[in-house]
Amino acid sequence: MTLVFLAAISLFFCLEPCEGILAVCKKNSQFLCNDEQPTFLVGANQAWFNYATGDFGNRLYFTISMIPLQTYLTTLKAAGGNSIRLFLHIEGQGTPMFGPGGTVIGTDLQQSLIPELMEYLKFAHMNQIFVFICLWNGAYVTPVINERLHGLIKDEVNLQSYILTALTPIVTAVMNEPAMAGWDIINQPEGVMKRNVTDKNPCWDNTFLELKSSGRAIGWAKELYTPKEIQRFINLQASAIRKLYKARNKEPLITASSFNIITNTFQWNCKNLYHDYCLNISGGADDGYLSFWSTHSFDIKSEGRYDDWAPFNHYYTEYHMGGDHLPPRPLVIAGFNQVRGRPHSKWDIVKQFNHLYSNGYPGGWTWQMNAQGPDTDDWITQAKGISSLSGKYGVTVGPFGALSSPLGSLIPKNLTIPASPVGK
């Protein structure tokens, strides 16, 4: 462990507080802040305050979710966190705005989504929290609502309408906000992936998952899409985001968060379904690749243990991320917790965070801040893990600089914003 500790120190040597703007360091698969300061992302998922409606668009943030979501940011900051993973459209509950035939005709009916996101990012900026926006959710299927997302994945014309009328104006508006750190195209797309798809092209064949015990869980929400359809969905959105950034001489951070490392690595007879080549041949955009990898790590619930290839059983370097034809990229553990980190005696939340920090991973986010559902830790537990890294090299972030406009300046003057409790 001494060598591992020294390696971690070498990654985060001679740091000053981070002042915003993240990028990938291609030399050591870490994140750099302001092009020079290695940064370990420590934080949590803010998956949603209200899954049924979503939290942004149609004035929902200004009238309902602003107080709780701001409270999450301040409590995360108080615990020593520096980043948060925020869900936006989910399955299409309230945004974007859909028209006839499943085409997208705007961000939202009241055109408040962008000002709401900007206001949220300004508050995150004031609390020195980097925000990673997860656009879509594949881990759950809500009848009727999911038909909106379904149309975007199945129909490229509908997807392009979303890119043109919603994604492009959203990215254009928020990309220069210092707290805006990165984009996650879809959460756990394997939840809606068809099982046992055979194809001569290895990118589109997922039969290898049937040989893995945890691989049998794919399609748990509903078996709807082939690997090719999901890859196209990711590729075209990643390409659109990258083009917008490149037009301003910027490089975005883009990912898609898998349910398990077995769809992100070529080790153990697994396959990276989100490799650049697979995304390119499925969507046709050679710039629609991922900047970094992200995955979830939970135990096999029926057995009460991590599977053999779980990140908490390995160093980052053991995965050879990207394979032989790509440079290694950061691998963030985008969802984990203590309640699904059994055996608890070995993997409590403090040990989980410290394992990631000491073994080459560039960050991790607990699941989840509002503690909805049985498979999540309460906030006290999550805060304990986050605060265990407080003061370590690469964790502290400093002021992000002056706000582009005053906090609160985008809130409509005719709104009465009630106080609202955090969580349910």
Short mmCIF file of C-alpha atoms in Angstrom, two decimals, residues 84-403:
data_model
loop_
_atom_site.label_atom_id
_atom_site.label_comp_id
_atom_site.label_asym_id
_atom_site.label_seq_id
_atom_site.Cartn_x
_atom_site.Cartn_y
_atom_site.Cartn_z
CA ILE A 84 -22.04 16.62 -8.69
CA ARG A 85 -23.77 14.53 -11.35
CA LEU A 86 -27.10 16.13 -12.25
CA PHE A 87 -29.89 14.48 -14.27
CA LEU A 88 -31.69 16.67 -16.82
CA HIS A 89 -34.25 15.12 -19.21
CA ILE A 90 -34.37 11.66 -17.52
CA GLU A 91 -36.85 9.91 -19.87
CA GLY A 92 -38.37 13.10 -21.26
CA GLN A 93 -40.73 13.83 -18.36
CA GLY A 94 -40.93 17.56 -18.90
CA THR A 95 -38.16 18.38 -21.31
CA PRO A 96 -37.45 18.67 -24.15
CA MET A 97 -40.69 19.78 -25.83
CA PHE A 98 -42.05 17.23 -28.26
CA GLY A 99 -44.23 17.87 -31.29
CA PRO A 100 -46.09 15.64 -33.75
CA GLY A 101 -44.49 12.31 -34.60
CA GLY A 102 -42.02 12.46 -31.74
CA THR A 103 -39.96 15.31 -33.14
CA VAL A 104 -38.48 17.81 -30.70
CA ILE A 105 -39.53 21.41 -31.27
CA GLY A 106 -37.84 23.20 -28.37
CA THR A 107 -36.34 22.98 -24.91
CA ASP A 108 -39.63 23.32 -23.01
CA LEU A 109 -43.03 24.88 -23.39
CA GLN A 110 -42.28 27.98 -21.29
CA GLN A 111 -38.71 28.33 -22.60
CA SER A 112 -37.36 28.53 -19.06
CA LEU A 113 -35.04 25.50 -19.13
CA ILE A 114 -31.91 27.42 -20.15
CA PRO A 115 -32.34 30.25 -17.60
CA GLU A 116 -33.02 27.64 -14.92
CA LEU A 117 -29.88 25.68 -15.75
CA MET A 118 -27.84 28.88 -15.86
CA GLU A 119 -29.11 29.88 -12.43
CA TYR A 120 -28.30 26.44 -11.02
CA LEU A 121 -24.79 26.59 -12.49
CA LYS A 122 -24.23 30.04 -10.99
CA PHE A 123 -25.15 28.70 -7.57
CA ALA A 124 -22.83 25.72 -8.08
CA HIS A 125 -20.13 28.21 -9.11
CA MET A 126 -20.60 30.09 -5.83
CA ASN A 127 -20.07 26.81 -3.97
CA GLN A 128 -17.05 25.67 -6.02
CA ILE A 129 -18.90 22.60 -7.33
CA PHE A 130 -18.25 21.20 -10.80
CA VAL A 131 -21.48 20.03 -12.51
CA PHE A 132 -21.72 17.04 -14.85
CA ILE A 133 -25.09 16.98 -16.62
CA CYS A 134 -26.53 13.54 -17.39
CA LEU A 135 -28.99 14.05 -20.24
CA TRP A 136 -30.94 10.77 -20.27
CA ASN A 137 -31.69 7.75 -18.08
CA GLY A 138 -31.73 4.17 -19.33
CA ALA A 139 -32.03 2.47 -15.94
CA TYR A 140 -35.80 2.76 -15.66
CA VAL A 141 -38.79 2.76 -17.98
CA THR A 142 -41.91 4.78 -17.21
CA PRO A 143 -44.86 3.80 -19.40
CA VAL A 144 -46.05 6.54 -21.79
CA ILE A 145 -43.28 8.96 -20.76
CA ASN A 146 -40.56 6.66 -22.06
CA GLU A 147 -42.07 6.75 -25.53
CA ARG A 148 -40.46 10.17 -25.95
CA LEU A 149 -36.94 8.88 -25.33
CA HIS A 150 -37.81 5.73 -27.27
CA GLY A 151 -38.49 7.78 -30.39
CA LEU A 152 -35.13 9.52 -30.17
CA ILE A 153 -33.22 6.26 -29.89
CA LYS A 154 -35.12 4.48 -32.66
CA ASP A 155 -35.49 7.32 -35.16
CA GLU A 156 -32.43 9.31 -36.26
CA VAL A 157 -34.63 12.07 -37.73
CA ASN A 158 -36.24 12.62 -34.33
CA LEU A 159 -32.84 12.53 -32.66
CA GLN A 160 -31.51 15.18 -35.03
CA SER A 161 -34.53 17.35 -34.22
CA TYR A 162 -33.57 17.14 -30.53
CA ILE A 163 -29.96 18.00 -31.31
CA LEU A 164 -30.97 21.01 -33.40
CA THR A 165 -33.77 22.52 -31.31
CA ALA A 166 -32.83 21.56 -27.74
CA LEU A 167 -29.32 20.19 -27.24
CA THR A 168 -27.59 22.84 -29.34
CA PRO A 169 -29.16 25.86 -27.62
CA ILE A 170 -28.63 24.27 -24.17
CA VAL A 171 -24.95 23.54 -24.75
CA THR A 172 -24.34 26.89 -26.41
CA ALA A 173 -25.85 28.72 -23.45
CA VAL A 174 -24.11 26.91 -20.60
CA MET A 175 -20.75 25.79 -22.01
CA ASN A 176 -18.94 28.91 -20.84
CA GLU A 177 -20.18 28.71 -17.28
CA PRO A 178 -17.11 27.84 -15.12
CA ALA A 179 -19.10 25.29 -13.07
CA MET A 180 -20.22 23.43 -16.22
CA ALA A 181 -17.72 20.56 -16.27
CA GLY A 182 -19.02 17.76 -18.48
CA TRP A 183 -21.80 15.84 -20.22
CA ASP A 184 -23.05 12.31 -19.62
CA ILE A 185 -25.17 11.26 -22.61
CA ILE A 186 -27.11 8.48 -20.90
CA ASN A 187 -27.14 6.73 -17.54
CA GLN A 188 -26.87 2.92 -17.65
CA PRO A 189 -28.07 2.35 -21.24
CA GLU A 190 -27.78 -1.40 -20.64
CA GLY A 191 -31.01 -1.15 -18.65
CA VAL A 192 -32.89 -0.84 -21.95
CA MET A 193 -30.54 -2.97 -24.06
CA LYS A 194 -31.73 -6.17 -25.71
CA ARG A 195 -30.10 -9.33 -24.41
CA ASN A 196 -28.13 -11.85 -26.41
CA VAL A 197 -27.91 -9.83 -29.63
CA THR A 198 -25.78 -11.66 -32.19
CA ASP A 199 -23.98 -9.92 -35.03
CA LYS A 200 -20.94 -10.53 -37.21
CA ASN A 201 -19.66 -7.11 -36.22
CA PRO A 202 -18.25 -7.43 -32.67
CA CYS A 203 -19.39 -3.90 -31.81
CA TRP A 204 -23.00 -4.93 -32.22
CA ASP A 205 -22.80 -8.35 -30.58
CA ASN A 206 -23.42 -8.44 -26.84
CA THR A 207 -23.60 -12.20 -26.31
CA PHE A 208 -20.45 -11.96 -24.19
CA LEU A 209 -22.64 -10.49 -21.45
CA GLU A 210 -24.50 -13.78 -21.10
CA LEU A 211 -21.28 -15.33 -19.81
CA LYS A 212 -21.04 -12.85 -16.97
CA SER A 213 -23.15 -13.26 -13.86
CA SER A 214 -23.89 -9.54 -13.57
CA GLY A 215 -24.32 -9.34 -17.33
CA ARG A 216 -27.58 -11.22 -16.97
CA ALA A 217 -29.06 -8.04 -15.51
CA ILE A 218 -29.04 -6.12 -18.80
CA GLY A 219 -32.48 -5.17 -20.04
CA TRP A 220 -33.77 -5.03 -16.46
CA ALA A 221 -35.92 -1.98 -17.26
CA LYS A 222 -37.07 -3.34 -20.63
CA GLU A 223 -35.33 -4.97 -23.58
CA LEU A 224 -35.77 -2.30 -26.25
CA TYR A 225 -32.59 -1.46 -28.19
CA THR A 226 -29.66 -3.15 -29.86
CA PRO A 227 -26.11 -2.08 -29.01
CA LYS A 228 -25.94 -0.37 -32.42
CA GLU A 229 -28.99 1.80 -31.72
CA ILE A 230 -27.62 2.88 -28.34
CA GLN A 231 -24.19 3.56 -29.83
CA ARG A 232 -25.73 5.75 -32.54
CA PHE A 233 -27.72 7.65 -29.90
CA ILE A 234 -24.51 8.38 -27.97
CA ASN A 235 -22.35 9.10 -31.02
CA LEU A 236 -24.54 11.74 -32.61
CA GLN A 237 -25.09 13.70 -29.40
CA ALA A 238 -21.39 13.53 -28.48
CA SER A 239 -20.52 14.78 -31.95
CA ALA A 240 -22.92 17.71 -31.70
CA ILE A 241 -21.55 18.74 -28.31
CA ARG A 242 -17.93 18.48 -29.46
CA LYS A 243 -18.58 20.58 -32.58
CA LEU A 244 -20.07 23.36 -30.47
CA TYR A 245 -17.08 23.38 -28.15
CA LYS A 246 -14.56 23.15 -30.99
CA ALA A 247 -16.13 26.21 -32.61
CA ARG A 248 -14.98 28.12 -29.53
CA ASN A 249 -11.59 26.40 -29.35
CA LYS A 250 -12.65 24.28 -26.40
CA GLU A 251 -12.57 20.55 -25.74
CA PRO A 252 -15.62 19.12 -23.91
CA LEU A 253 -15.70 16.36 -21.34
CA ILE A 254 -18.21 13.75 -22.55
CA THR A 255 -19.06 10.30 -21.24
CA ALA A 256 -21.82 7.68 -21.12
CA SER A 257 -22.09 5.81 -17.85
CA SER A 258 -22.31 2.03 -18.10
CA PHE A 259 -23.99 -0.24 -15.57
CA ASN A 260 -20.87 -2.35 -15.04
CA ILE A 261 -17.22 -2.23 -16.09
CA ILE A 262 -17.72 -5.28 -18.31
CA THR A 263 -19.12 -3.06 -21.08
CA ASN A 264 -16.14 -0.67 -20.82
CA THR A 265 -13.10 -2.97 -20.91
CA PHE A 266 -11.56 -5.66 -23.11
CA GLN A 267 -10.19 -7.54 -20.11
CA TRP A 268 -11.67 -10.84 -18.89
CA ASN A 269 -13.15 -11.54 -22.34
CA CYS A 270 -15.31 -8.44 -22.03
CA LYS A 271 -15.86 -5.69 -24.58
CA ASN A 272 -15.90 -1.91 -24.57
CA LEU A 273 -19.18 -1.26 -26.34
CA TYR A 274 -18.48 2.48 -26.21
CA HIS A 275 -15.05 2.38 -27.85
CA ASP A 276 -14.47 5.16 -30.41
CA TYR A 277 -14.67 2.73 -33.32
CA CYS A 278 -18.00 1.23 -32.22
CA LEU A 279 -19.59 4.63 -31.73
CA ASN A 280 -18.27 5.86 -35.07
CA ILE A 281 -19.51 2.96 -37.20
CA SER A 282 -22.91 3.07 -35.51
CA GLY A 283 -23.56 6.80 -35.80
CA GLY A 284 -21.14 7.85 -38.53
CA ALA A 285 -19.58 10.77 -36.66
CA ASP A 286 -15.86 10.35 -36.11
CA ASP A 287 -15.87 13.15 -33.53
CA GLY A 288 -18.67 11.53 -31.53
CA TYR A 289 -16.35 9.76 -29.09
CA LEU A 290 -16.19 9.85 -25.29
CA SER A 291 -13.60 11.94 -23.47
CA PHE A 292 -13.60 9.71 -20.41
CA TRP A 293 -15.17 6.47 -19.26
CA SER A 294 -17.64 6.14 -16.41
CA THR A 295 -19.30 3.16 -14.84
CA HIS A 296 -21.24 2.05 -11.77
CA SER A 297 -20.12 -0.44 -9.18
CA PHE A 298 -22.65 -2.20 -6.98
CA ASP A 299 -22.61 -5.64 -5.43
CA ILE A 300 -24.37 -8.72 -6.82
CA LYS A 301 -27.39 -8.27 -4.60
CA SER A 302 -28.35 -11.93 -4.38
CA GLU A 303 -24.82 -12.90 -3.35
CA GLY A 304 -23.84 -9.92 -1.23
CA ARG A 305 -20.46 -9.39 -2.91
CA TYR A 306 -18.76 -7.48 -5.70
CA ASP A 307 -18.22 -9.39 -8.93
CA ASP A 308 -14.67 -10.40 -9.83
CA TRP A 309 -14.05 -7.46 -12.18
CA ALA A 310 -15.53 -4.69 -10.02
CA PRO A 311 -13.40 -1.54 -9.61
CA PHE A 312 -13.29 -2.10 -5.86
CA ASN A 313 -11.42 -5.33 -6.56
CA HIS A 314 -8.87 -3.76 -8.95
CA TYR A 315 -6.52 -0.90 -9.68
CA TYR A 316 -7.43 1.38 -12.56
CA THR A 317 -4.43 0.22 -14.58
CA GLU A 318 -5.68 -3.37 -14.65
CA TYR A 319 -8.48 -2.45 -17.04
CA HIS A 320 -6.27 -1.19 -19.90
CA MET A 321 -9.05 1.25 -20.72
CA GLY A 322 -9.52 1.87 -24.42
CA GLY A 323 -7.74 -1.28 -25.55
CA ASP A 324 -4.61 -1.39 -27.68
CA HIS A 325 -5.59 1.34 -30.13
CA LEU A 326 -6.56 4.23 -27.84
CA PRO A 327 -4.65 6.10 -25.17
CA PRO A 328 -5.98 5.45 -21.65
CA ARG A 329 -8.68 7.80 -20.44
CA PRO A 330 -9.99 8.59 -16.97
CA LEU A 331 -12.46 6.12 -15.47
CA VAL A 332 -14.91 7.71 -13.03
CA ILE A 333 -17.07 5.50 -10.81
CA ALA A 334 -20.32 7.35 -11.43
CA GLY A 335 -22.45 5.43 -8.94
CA PHE A 336 -21.64 3.42 -5.81
CA ASN A 337 -22.58 3.32 -2.14
CA GLN A 338 -22.15 1.48 1.11
CA VAL A 339 -25.48 -0.32 1.18
CA ARG A 340 -24.59 -2.02 -2.12
CA GLY A 341 -20.90 -2.31 -1.27
CA ARG A 342 -21.01 -5.56 0.60
CA PRO A 343 -19.49 -7.18 2.49
CA HIS A 344 -19.90 -4.06 4.60
CA SER A 345 -17.04 -4.94 6.93
CA LYS A 346 -14.65 -4.56 4.00
CA TRP A 347 -16.27 -1.87 1.88
CA ASP A 348 -17.75 0.87 4.00
CA ILE A 349 -18.10 4.26 2.34
CA VAL A 350 -14.80 5.61 3.66
CA LYS A 351 -12.85 2.63 2.31
CA GLN A 352 -14.63 2.93 -1.03
CA PHE A 353 -13.63 6.56 -1.53
CA ASN A 354 -10.09 5.97 -0.37
CA HIS A 355 -9.70 2.94 -2.65
CA LEU A 356 -10.66 5.06 -5.66
CA TYR A 357 -8.38 7.89 -4.62
CA SER A 358 -5.34 5.67 -3.97
CA ASN A 359 -5.59 3.30 -6.92
CA GLY A 360 -5.58 5.45 -10.03
CA TYR A 361 -9.24 6.38 -10.43
CA PRO A 362 -9.86 10.10 -11.02
CA GLY A 363 -13.12 10.34 -9.09
CA GLY A 364 -16.36 8.89 -7.80
CA TRP A 365 -19.92 9.98 -7.03
CA THR A 366 -22.12 8.32 -4.40
CA TRP A 367 -25.69 7.23 -5.12
CA GLN A 368 -27.60 9.43 -4.30
CA MET A 369 -28.12 12.68 -2.39
CA ASN A 370 -31.88 12.60 -1.94
CA ALA A 371 -31.70 8.96 -0.76
CA GLN A 372 -34.84 7.81 -2.59
CA GLY A 373 -35.36 4.05 -2.77
CA PRO A 374 -33.93 1.11 -0.79
CA ASP A 375 -30.57 0.87 -2.58
CA THR A 376 -29.09 4.19 -1.56
CA ASP A 377 -27.18 5.46 1.46
CA ASP A 378 -28.57 8.23 3.61
CA TRP A 379 -26.82 11.56 3.26
CA ILE A 380 -25.01 11.23 6.59
CA THR A 381 -23.28 8.10 5.29
CA GLN A 382 -22.42 9.67 1.95
CA ALA A 383 -21.05 12.79 3.63
CA LYS A 384 -18.84 10.63 5.83
CA GLY A 385 -17.18 9.12 2.78
CA ILE A 386 -16.80 12.43 0.96
CA SER A 387 -15.34 14.20 3.97
CA SER A 388 -12.78 11.39 4.46
CA LEU A 389 -10.87 12.85 1.49
CA SER A 390 -11.07 16.43 2.71
CA GLY A 391 -7.74 18.19 2.48
CA LYS A 392 -6.05 15.55 0.35
CA TYR A 393 -4.09 16.50 -2.75
CA GLY A 394 -6.30 17.28 -5.72
CA VAL A 395 -9.59 17.45 -3.83
CA THR A 396 -9.79 21.09 -2.72
CA VAL A 397 -11.16 23.55 -5.24
CA GLY A 398 -10.94 27.29 -4.87
CA PRO A 399 -12.98 30.23 -6.20
CA PHE A 400 -14.03 29.89 -9.83
CA GLY A 401 -13.72 33.63 -10.52
CA ALA A 402 -16.37 36.30 -11.00
CA LEU A 403 -19.91 35.38 -12.03
#
